[in-house]
Tab-separated table of C-alpha atoms in Angstrom:
chain	number	residue	atom	x	y	z
A	1	MET	CA	5.865	24.990	1.114
A	2	LEU	CA	4.497	25.353	-2.624
A	3	ARG	CA	8.167	25.299	-3.363
A	4	PHE	CA	8.274	22.260	-1.444
A	5	LEU	CA	4.873	20.517	-3.214
A	6	PHE	CA	6.123	21.850	-6.816
A	7	ARG	CA	9.357	19.841	-6.525
A	8	ARG	CA	8.126	17.002	-5.114
A	9	SER	CA	5.725	16.399	-8.175
A	10	LEU	CA	7.890	16.981	-10.216
A	11	GLY	CA	9.752	14.228	-8.685
A	12	ALA	CA	6.756	12.064	-8.521
A	13	VAL	CA	5.927	12.146	-12.526
A	14	ALA	CA	9.913	11.404	-13.433
A	15	ILE	CA	9.416	7.926	-10.318
A	16	LEU	CA	5.604	7.494	-12.250
A	17	LEU	CA	7.559	7.574	-16.075
A	18	ILE	CA	10.195	5.457	-15.066
A	19	ILE	CA	7.983	2.676	-13.459
A	20	SER	CA	5.931	2.660	-16.449
A	21	ALA	CA	8.571	2.235	-18.839
A	22	VAL	CA	10.436	-0.123	-16.441
A	23	THR	CA	6.321	-2.365	-16.528
A	24	PHE	CA	6.023	-1.808	-19.599
A	25	PHE	CA	9.239	-2.978	-21.121
A	26	LEU	CA	9.730	-5.784	-18.665
A	27	PHE	CA	6.482	-7.396	-19.844
A	28	TYR	CA	7.693	-8.289	-23.097
A	29	ALA	CA	10.657	-10.264	-21.514
A	30	ILE	CA	7.597	-12.969	-20.783
A	31	PRO	CA	7.929	-15.602	-23.437
A	32	ARG	CA	4.184	-16.120	-23.636
A	33	ASN	CA	2.351	-13.779	-26.722
A	34	PRO	CA	-1.540	-12.481	-25.211
A	35	ALA	CA	-2.462	-13.196	-29.013
A	36	LEU	CA	-1.970	-16.542	-29.027
A	37	LEU	CA	-4.191	-16.632	-25.859
A	38	ALA	CA	-6.541	-14.662	-27.129
A	39	CYS	CA	-6.501	-16.003	-30.703
A	40	GLY	CA	-7.696	-19.897	-29.361
A	41	LYS	CA	-5.960	-23.537	-30.003
A	42	VAL	CA	-6.355	-23.252	-33.360
A	43	CYS	CA	-5.306	-19.812	-35.054
A	44	THR	CA	-3.813	-19.267	-38.402
A	45	PRO	CA	-1.119	-16.633	-38.474
A	46	ASP	CA	-3.379	-14.641	-40.632
A	47	GLN	CA	-6.311	-14.364	-37.634
A	48	LEU	CA	-2.674	-13.899	-35.313
A	49	ALA	CA	-2.566	-10.840	-37.392
A	50	ILE	CA	-5.778	-9.780	-36.943
A	51	VAL	CA	-5.283	-10.121	-33.456
A	52	GLU	CA	-2.351	-8.575	-32.739
A	53	ARG	CA	-3.797	-5.479	-34.619
A	54	ASN	CA	-6.647	-5.307	-32.745
A	55	LEU	CA	-4.682	-5.544	-29.645
A	56	GLY	CA	-2.281	-2.795	-30.364
A	57	ILE	CA	0.974	-4.250	-29.964
A	58	ASP	CA	1.795	-4.996	-34.019
A	59	LYS	CA	4.437	-2.318	-33.586
A	60	PRO	CA	7.887	-2.052	-31.821
A	61	VAL	CA	7.640	-1.964	-28.059
A	62	PRO	CA	8.724	2.221	-28.541
A	63	VAL	CA	6.516	2.837	-30.411
A	64	GLN	CA	4.005	0.987	-28.321
A	65	TYR	CA	5.259	2.999	-25.787
A	66	TRP	CA	4.896	5.907	-26.587
A	67	GLU	CA	1.411	5.403	-27.781
A	68	TYR	CA	0.399	4.157	-24.335
A	69	MET	CA	1.490	7.432	-22.589
A	70	ILE	CA	0.422	9.707	-25.043
A	71	GLY	CA	-2.871	7.659	-24.751
A	72	ILE	CA	-2.936	8.211	-20.821
A	73	PHE	CA	-3.124	12.417	-21.392
A	74	ALA	CA	-5.168	12.774	-24.898
A	75	GLY	CA	-7.099	9.693	-25.485
A	76	ARG	CA	-7.024	6.868	-28.663
A	77	ASP	CA	-9.220	4.937	-31.143
A	78	PHE	CA	-9.253	1.186	-30.098
A	79	ALA	CA	-10.949	-2.057	-32.337
A	80	ALA	CA	-13.178	-2.590	-29.219
A	81	GLY	CA	-13.738	1.195	-29.477
A	82	PRO	CA	-12.923	5.018	-27.996
A	83	CYS	CA	-11.258	5.552	-25.095
A	84	PRO	CA	-10.859	8.648	-23.635
A	85	ALA	CA	-8.651	10.260	-21.421
A	86	PRO	CA	-7.318	9.213	-19.103
A	87	CYS	CA	-7.264	6.376	-21.663
A	88	LEU	CA	-5.788	3.565	-20.160
A	89	GLY	CA	-6.218	1.145	-22.801
A	90	PHE	CA	-8.573	-2.161	-22.366
A	91	SER	CA	-8.142	-5.585	-21.366
A	92	PHE	CA	-6.574	-8.208	-23.218
A	93	ALA	CA	-9.141	-10.932	-21.640
A	94	ASP	CA	-12.296	-8.737	-21.633
A	95	ASN	CA	-12.133	-5.824	-23.420
A	96	ARG	CA	-13.046	-3.690	-21.140
A	97	PRO	CA	-11.683	-0.267	-20.421
A	98	VAL	CA	-8.460	-0.581	-17.973
A	99	LEU	CA	-9.749	2.299	-15.863
A	100	ASP	CA	-13.261	0.779	-15.266
A	101	THR	CA	-12.067	-2.120	-13.926
A	102	ILE	CA	-9.635	-0.251	-11.817
A	103	LEU	CA	-12.356	1.626	-10.148
A	104	ASP	CA	-14.336	-1.335	-9.109
A	105	ARG	CA	-11.724	-3.437	-7.678
A	106	LEU	CA	-9.780	0.166	-5.763
A	107	PRO	CA	-12.093	0.775	-3.169
A	108	THR	CA	-11.096	-2.994	-1.981
A	109	THR	CA	-7.929	-2.128	-2.045
A	110	VAL	CA	-7.688	1.223	-0.388
A	111	SER	CA	-9.979	0.031	2.657
A	112	LEU	CA	-8.024	-3.229	3.482
A	113	THR	CA	-4.149	-0.720	3.266
A	114	LEU	CA	-6.192	2.460	5.034
A	115	GLY	CA	-7.461	0.208	7.542
A	116	GLY	CA	-4.620	-1.831	8.288
A	117	ALA	CA	-2.182	0.985	8.582
A	118	VAL	CA	-4.986	2.542	11.223
A	119	VAL	CA	-5.178	-1.169	13.123
A	120	PHE	CA	-0.871	-0.553	13.157
A	121	LEU	CA	-0.713	2.707	14.113
A	122	PHE	CA	-2.880	2.913	16.953
A	123	LEU	CA	-1.988	-0.605	18.483
A	124	GLY	CA	2.011	-0.829	17.469
A	125	LEU	CA	2.614	3.095	18.621
A	126	GLY	CA	0.240	2.025	21.624
A	127	LEU	CA	2.283	-0.777	22.821
A	128	GLY	CA	5.362	0.646	22.601
A	129	MET	CA	4.519	4.019	24.045
A	130	LEU	CA	3.007	0.992	26.811
A	131	ALA	CA	5.962	-0.449	27.033
A	132	ALA	CA	8.370	2.648	27.420
A	133	TRP	CA	6.378	4.039	30.120
A	134	ARG	CA	7.002	0.594	31.883
A	135	ARG	CA	10.344	-0.155	31.265
A	136	GLY	CA	12.794	-2.683	32.881
A	137	THR	CA	9.076	-4.128	34.165
A	138	LEU	CA	8.160	-7.982	32.818
A	139	LEU	CA	5.382	-6.171	31.224
A	140	ASP	CA	7.873	-4.554	28.861
A	141	LYS	CA	10.303	-7.808	28.578
A	142	VAL	CA	6.897	-9.928	27.709
A	143	MET	CA	5.622	-7.349	25.309
A	144	SER	CA	9.517	-6.833	23.360
A	145	SER	CA	9.689	-10.732	23.157
A	146	THR	CA	5.777	-11.216	22.108
A	147	SER	CA	6.859	-8.254	18.795
A	148	LEU	CA	9.787	-10.077	17.909
A	149	VAL	CA	8.278	-12.952	17.421
A	150	LEU	CA	5.600	-11.634	15.628
A	151	SER	CA	7.608	-9.887	13.509
A	152	SER	CA	9.425	-12.511	11.696
A	153	MET	CA	5.456	-14.107	11.195
A	154	GLN	CA	4.033	-14.351	7.151
A	155	ILE	CA	0.693	-13.566	6.151
A	156	TYR	CA	-0.182	-16.564	4.244
A	157	PHE	CA	0.958	-18.005	7.408
A	158	LEU	CA	-1.409	-16.276	9.735
A	159	GLY	CA	-4.120	-15.692	7.645
A	160	PRO	CA	-4.778	-19.534	6.867
A	161	LEU	CA	-4.318	-20.021	10.440
A	162	ALA	CA	-6.996	-16.670	11.316
A	163	LEU	CA	-10.001	-18.055	8.675
A	164	ALA	CA	-9.209	-21.992	10.363
A	165	LEU	CA	-9.508	-20.474	14.046
A	166	PHE	CA	-11.876	-17.634	14.239
A	167	VAL	CA	-14.360	-18.182	11.464
A	168	TYR	CA	-14.539	-22.106	10.973
A	169	GLN	CA	-14.126	-23.313	14.716
A	170	THR	CA	-14.648	-20.652	16.776
A	171	GLN	CA	-17.244	-18.749	14.613
A	172	LEU	CA	-16.151	-15.470	16.425
A	173	LEU	CA	-15.499	-13.496	13.179
A	174	PRO	CA	-17.636	-13.733	9.578
A	175	GLN	CA	-15.903	-14.852	6.672
A	176	PRO	CA	-14.486	-12.134	4.595
A	177	GLN	CA	-15.491	-10.420	1.828
A	178	TYR	CA	-15.774	-6.672	0.714
A	179	VAL	CA	-18.612	-4.853	1.205
A	180	PRO	CA	-18.813	-1.408	0.380
A	181	LEU	CA	-18.903	0.603	3.394
A	182	THR	CA	-21.273	3.261	1.499
A	183	GLU	CA	-24.059	0.255	2.018
A	184	ASP	CA	-23.646	-1.296	4.812
A	185	PRO	CA	-20.965	0.513	6.989
A	186	LEU	CA	-21.549	-2.586	10.154
A	187	GLY	CA	-20.760	-4.868	7.082
A	188	TRP	CA	-17.748	-3.248	6.000
A	189	LEU	CA	-16.158	-3.162	9.101
A	190	LYS	CA	-17.221	-7.437	9.790
A	191	GLY	CA	-15.564	-8.189	6.881
A	192	LEU	CA	-12.385	-6.472	6.711
A	193	LEU	CA	-11.935	-7.155	10.602
A	194	LEU	CA	-9.556	-10.396	10.086
A	195	PRO	CA	-8.056	-9.444	7.103
A	196	TRP	CA	-6.934	-5.811	9.242
A	197	LEU	CA	-5.602	-7.678	11.514
A	198	VAL	CA	-3.420	-10.378	9.986
A	199	LEU	CA	-2.125	-7.578	7.595
A	200	SER	CA	-1.766	-5.501	10.090
A	201	THR	CA	0.273	-7.930	12.467
A	202	ILE	CA	4.089	-7.766	11.175
A	203	PHE	CA	3.811	-4.211	11.468
A	204	THR	CA	1.963	-3.509	14.546
A	205	ALA	CA	5.483	-5.803	16.053
A	206	ASN	CA	7.909	-3.837	14.108
A	207	TYR	CA	6.261	-0.429	15.074
A	208	THR	CA	6.505	-1.448	19.054
A	209	ARG	CA	9.494	-1.919	19.142
A	210	MET	CA	10.673	0.988	16.997
A	211	ALA	CA	8.036	3.150	19.225
A	212	ARG	CA	9.949	2.303	22.618
A	213	ALA	CA	13.495	2.889	20.833
A	214	THR	CA	12.608	6.046	19.731
A	215	LEU	CA	10.623	6.745	22.902
A	216	ILE	CA	13.459	5.871	25.258
A	217	GLU	CA	16.059	7.732	23.348
A	218	GLN	CA	13.985	10.772	23.549
A	219	LEU	CA	13.854	10.850	27.318
A	220	GLN	CA	17.467	10.926	26.905
A	221	GLU	CA	17.732	14.548	25.222
A	222	GLU	CA	18.866	17.181	26.689
A	223	HIS	CA	15.647	19.025	26.390
A	224	VAL	CA	13.842	16.777	27.969
A	225	ARG	CA	15.827	16.016	30.897
A	226	THR	CA	15.894	19.933	31.200
A	227	ALA	CA	11.704	20.666	31.448
A	228	ARG	CA	11.864	16.903	34.235
A	229	ALA	CA	14.391	19.101	36.471
A	230	LYS	CA	12.214	22.186	36.378
A	231	GLY	CA	9.774	19.871	38.049
A	232	MET	CA	7.175	19.365	35.139
A	233	SER	CA	5.085	16.485	35.783
A	234	ARG	CA	6.412	12.428	34.301
A	235	PRO	CA	3.167	12.772	32.441
A	236	THR	CA	3.503	16.134	30.695
A	237	VAL	CA	7.332	15.005	30.308
A	238	PHE	CA	6.042	12.215	28.007
A	239	PHE	CA	3.896	13.305	26.013
A	240	ARG	CA	4.473	16.494	25.793
A	241	TYR	CA	8.075	16.484	25.225
A	242	ALA	CA	9.012	12.963	24.426
A	243	TRP	CA	6.536	11.280	22.426
A	244	ARG	CA	6.392	14.605	20.114
A	245	GLY	CA	9.828	14.518	19.151
A	246	SER	CA	9.572	10.670	18.616
A	247	LEU	CA	6.873	10.848	15.690
A	248	ILE	CA	9.566	12.273	13.505
A	249	PRO	CA	11.791	8.521	12.454
A	250	ILE	CA	8.119	7.070	12.745
A	251	VAL	CA	6.473	9.251	10.347
A	252	THR	CA	9.645	8.764	7.956
A	253	ILE	CA	9.596	4.991	8.156
A	254	ILE	CA	5.428	5.057	7.452
A	255	GLY	CA	5.980	6.948	4.139
A	256	ILE	CA	8.159	4.007	3.211
A	257	ASP	CA	6.347	0.904	4.945
A	258	MET	CA	3.536	2.223	1.966
A	259	GLY	CA	4.942	-0.046	-0.314
A	260	SER	CA	5.042	-2.914	2.091
A	261	LEU	CA	1.360	-2.408	2.852
A	262	PHE	CA	0.895	-2.623	-0.155
A	263	GLY	CA	2.672	-5.291	-1.131
A	264	GLY	CA	1.314	-7.131	1.860
A	265	ALA	CA	-2.742	-5.936	1.165
A	266	MET	CA	-1.324	-8.399	-2.595
A	267	VAL	CA	-0.880	-11.310	-0.049
A	268	THR	CA	-4.011	-10.726	1.858
A	269	GLU	CA	-6.649	-9.817	-1.044
A	270	TYR	CA	-5.505	-13.287	-1.941
A	271	THR	CA	-5.699	-14.818	1.179
A	272	PHE	CA	-8.768	-14.025	1.973
A	273	ALA	CA	-10.764	-14.392	-1.254
A	274	LEU	CA	-10.868	-10.011	-1.909
A	275	PRO	CA	-11.751	-8.445	-5.481
A	276	GLY	CA	-9.275	-5.873	-4.731
A	277	LEU	CA	-6.105	-4.261	-6.930
A	278	GLY	CA	-3.210	-6.792	-5.413
A	279	ARG	CA	-5.046	-9.819	-6.494
A	280	LEU	CA	-6.098	-7.934	-9.624
A	281	ALA	CA	-2.337	-7.581	-10.617
A	282	VAL	CA	-1.595	-11.167	-10.080
A	283	GLU	CA	-4.596	-12.405	-12.552
A	284	SER	CA	-3.038	-9.598	-15.258
A	285	VAL	CA	0.389	-11.129	-14.629
A	286	THR	CA	-0.787	-14.957	-15.197
A	287	LYS	CA	-2.960	-14.064	-18.402
A	288	SER	CA	-0.100	-11.752	-20.084
A	289	ASN	CA	-2.907	-9.194	-19.412
A	290	LEU	CA	-0.357	-6.250	-19.934
A	291	PRO	CA	-3.044	-2.982	-19.923
A	292	MET	CA	-4.324	-4.097	-17.074
A	293	LEU	CA	-1.133	-4.785	-15.518
A	294	MET	CA	0.252	-1.585	-16.910
A	295	GLY	CA	-2.686	-0.035	-14.823
A	296	VAL	CA	-2.332	-1.517	-11.669
A	297	MET	CA	1.131	-0.461	-11.364
A	298	LEU	CA	0.642	3.185	-11.777
A	299	PHE	CA	-2.354	3.269	-9.602
A	300	ALA	CA	0.039	1.899	-6.822
A	301	ALA	CA	3.068	3.760	-7.855
A	302	LEU	CA	0.770	6.862	-7.193
A	303	MET	CA	-0.887	5.832	-4.325
A	304	ILE	CA	2.512	5.758	-2.617
A	305	VAL	CA	3.873	8.538	-4.218
A	306	LEU	CA	0.939	11.215	-3.149
A	307	PHE	CA	0.805	8.664	0.747
A	308	ASN	CA	4.695	9.665	0.933
A	309	ILE	CA	4.482	13.544	-0.250
A	310	VAL	CA	1.741	14.111	2.996
A	311	VAL	CA	3.824	12.767	4.741
A	312	ASP	CA	6.606	14.898	3.664
A	313	ALA	CA	4.392	17.743	4.581
A	314	ALA	CA	3.345	16.614	8.163
A	315	TYR	CA	7.031	17.025	9.365
A	316	ALA	CA	6.598	21.342	9.570
A	317	LEU	CA	3.525	20.046	11.294
A	318	ILE	CA	4.777	17.552	13.720
A	319	ASP	CA	7.940	19.133	14.965
A	320	PRO	CA	8.701	22.735	13.867
A	321	ARG	CA	11.933	22.637	14.003
A	322	VAL	CA	11.654	21.101	9.888
A	323	ARG	CA	11.312	23.330	7.321
A	324	LEU	CA	10.647	22.670	3.490
A	325	ALA	CA	11.843	25.722	2.076
């Protein structure tokens, strides 16, 4: 296990380096100079040079990238003040440390992403299991057809529709907002319930179909048929053998879907005006705010990589036949 975690950690570092380099160099393909935005409408060449020096963008791009990566581990000194490690720089927009802004927005994104994952796993796996248990019945056909329709929906369509129906017309749910969990757990739950449901709709439909298909496949496996031939009850065969074996491909897809879930969280945050990392990333692109964009991308990549490592390590717990050595 330790060797596996060490290898995956090295791979994670390589992935983060690649993402940081691609994001950094692609930023300069945008035909906008952030110094011009900071300098104002009336800006002389001398003033522009001073702003570029204060922002740290007066050097060649490879040198800027090298200093940025060194600053993450050793810290840097900026015109706005010293930046201790881990230093992600200062925002071009308000001269605030990037790390402070990200840490302020991170709880919203984490709550939205993990809450959405819990909802779609609970509903998707539960409905898929029910469809497989009642295979061939009217209930199975209705659930399969409904999941097929819902999987084609988009968040930017479902979000406004859910707001109009559940908030403005029927007032069954409150206006979505983020309340810190430590301050008001009930308010945190109520404020994010509708975004969770919208974010998880597409994933719930996909996992319902996937869980149904994998369960039906597992029920045809030789060890399941042997257990059934030995006289074990149907619930025992279903839950102890078929259900456990069907989790391996599902867990694999969960690790892949975390990237899609974060992308969906970005759209969801914008739809419901939630102050999270996704909304911050979009604002950073529109304002040509490189330090903020770099910080958000690195944090997002780190979250996805860490979750994939946890998912891979969980294989051995789900299926003893899997060996990580």
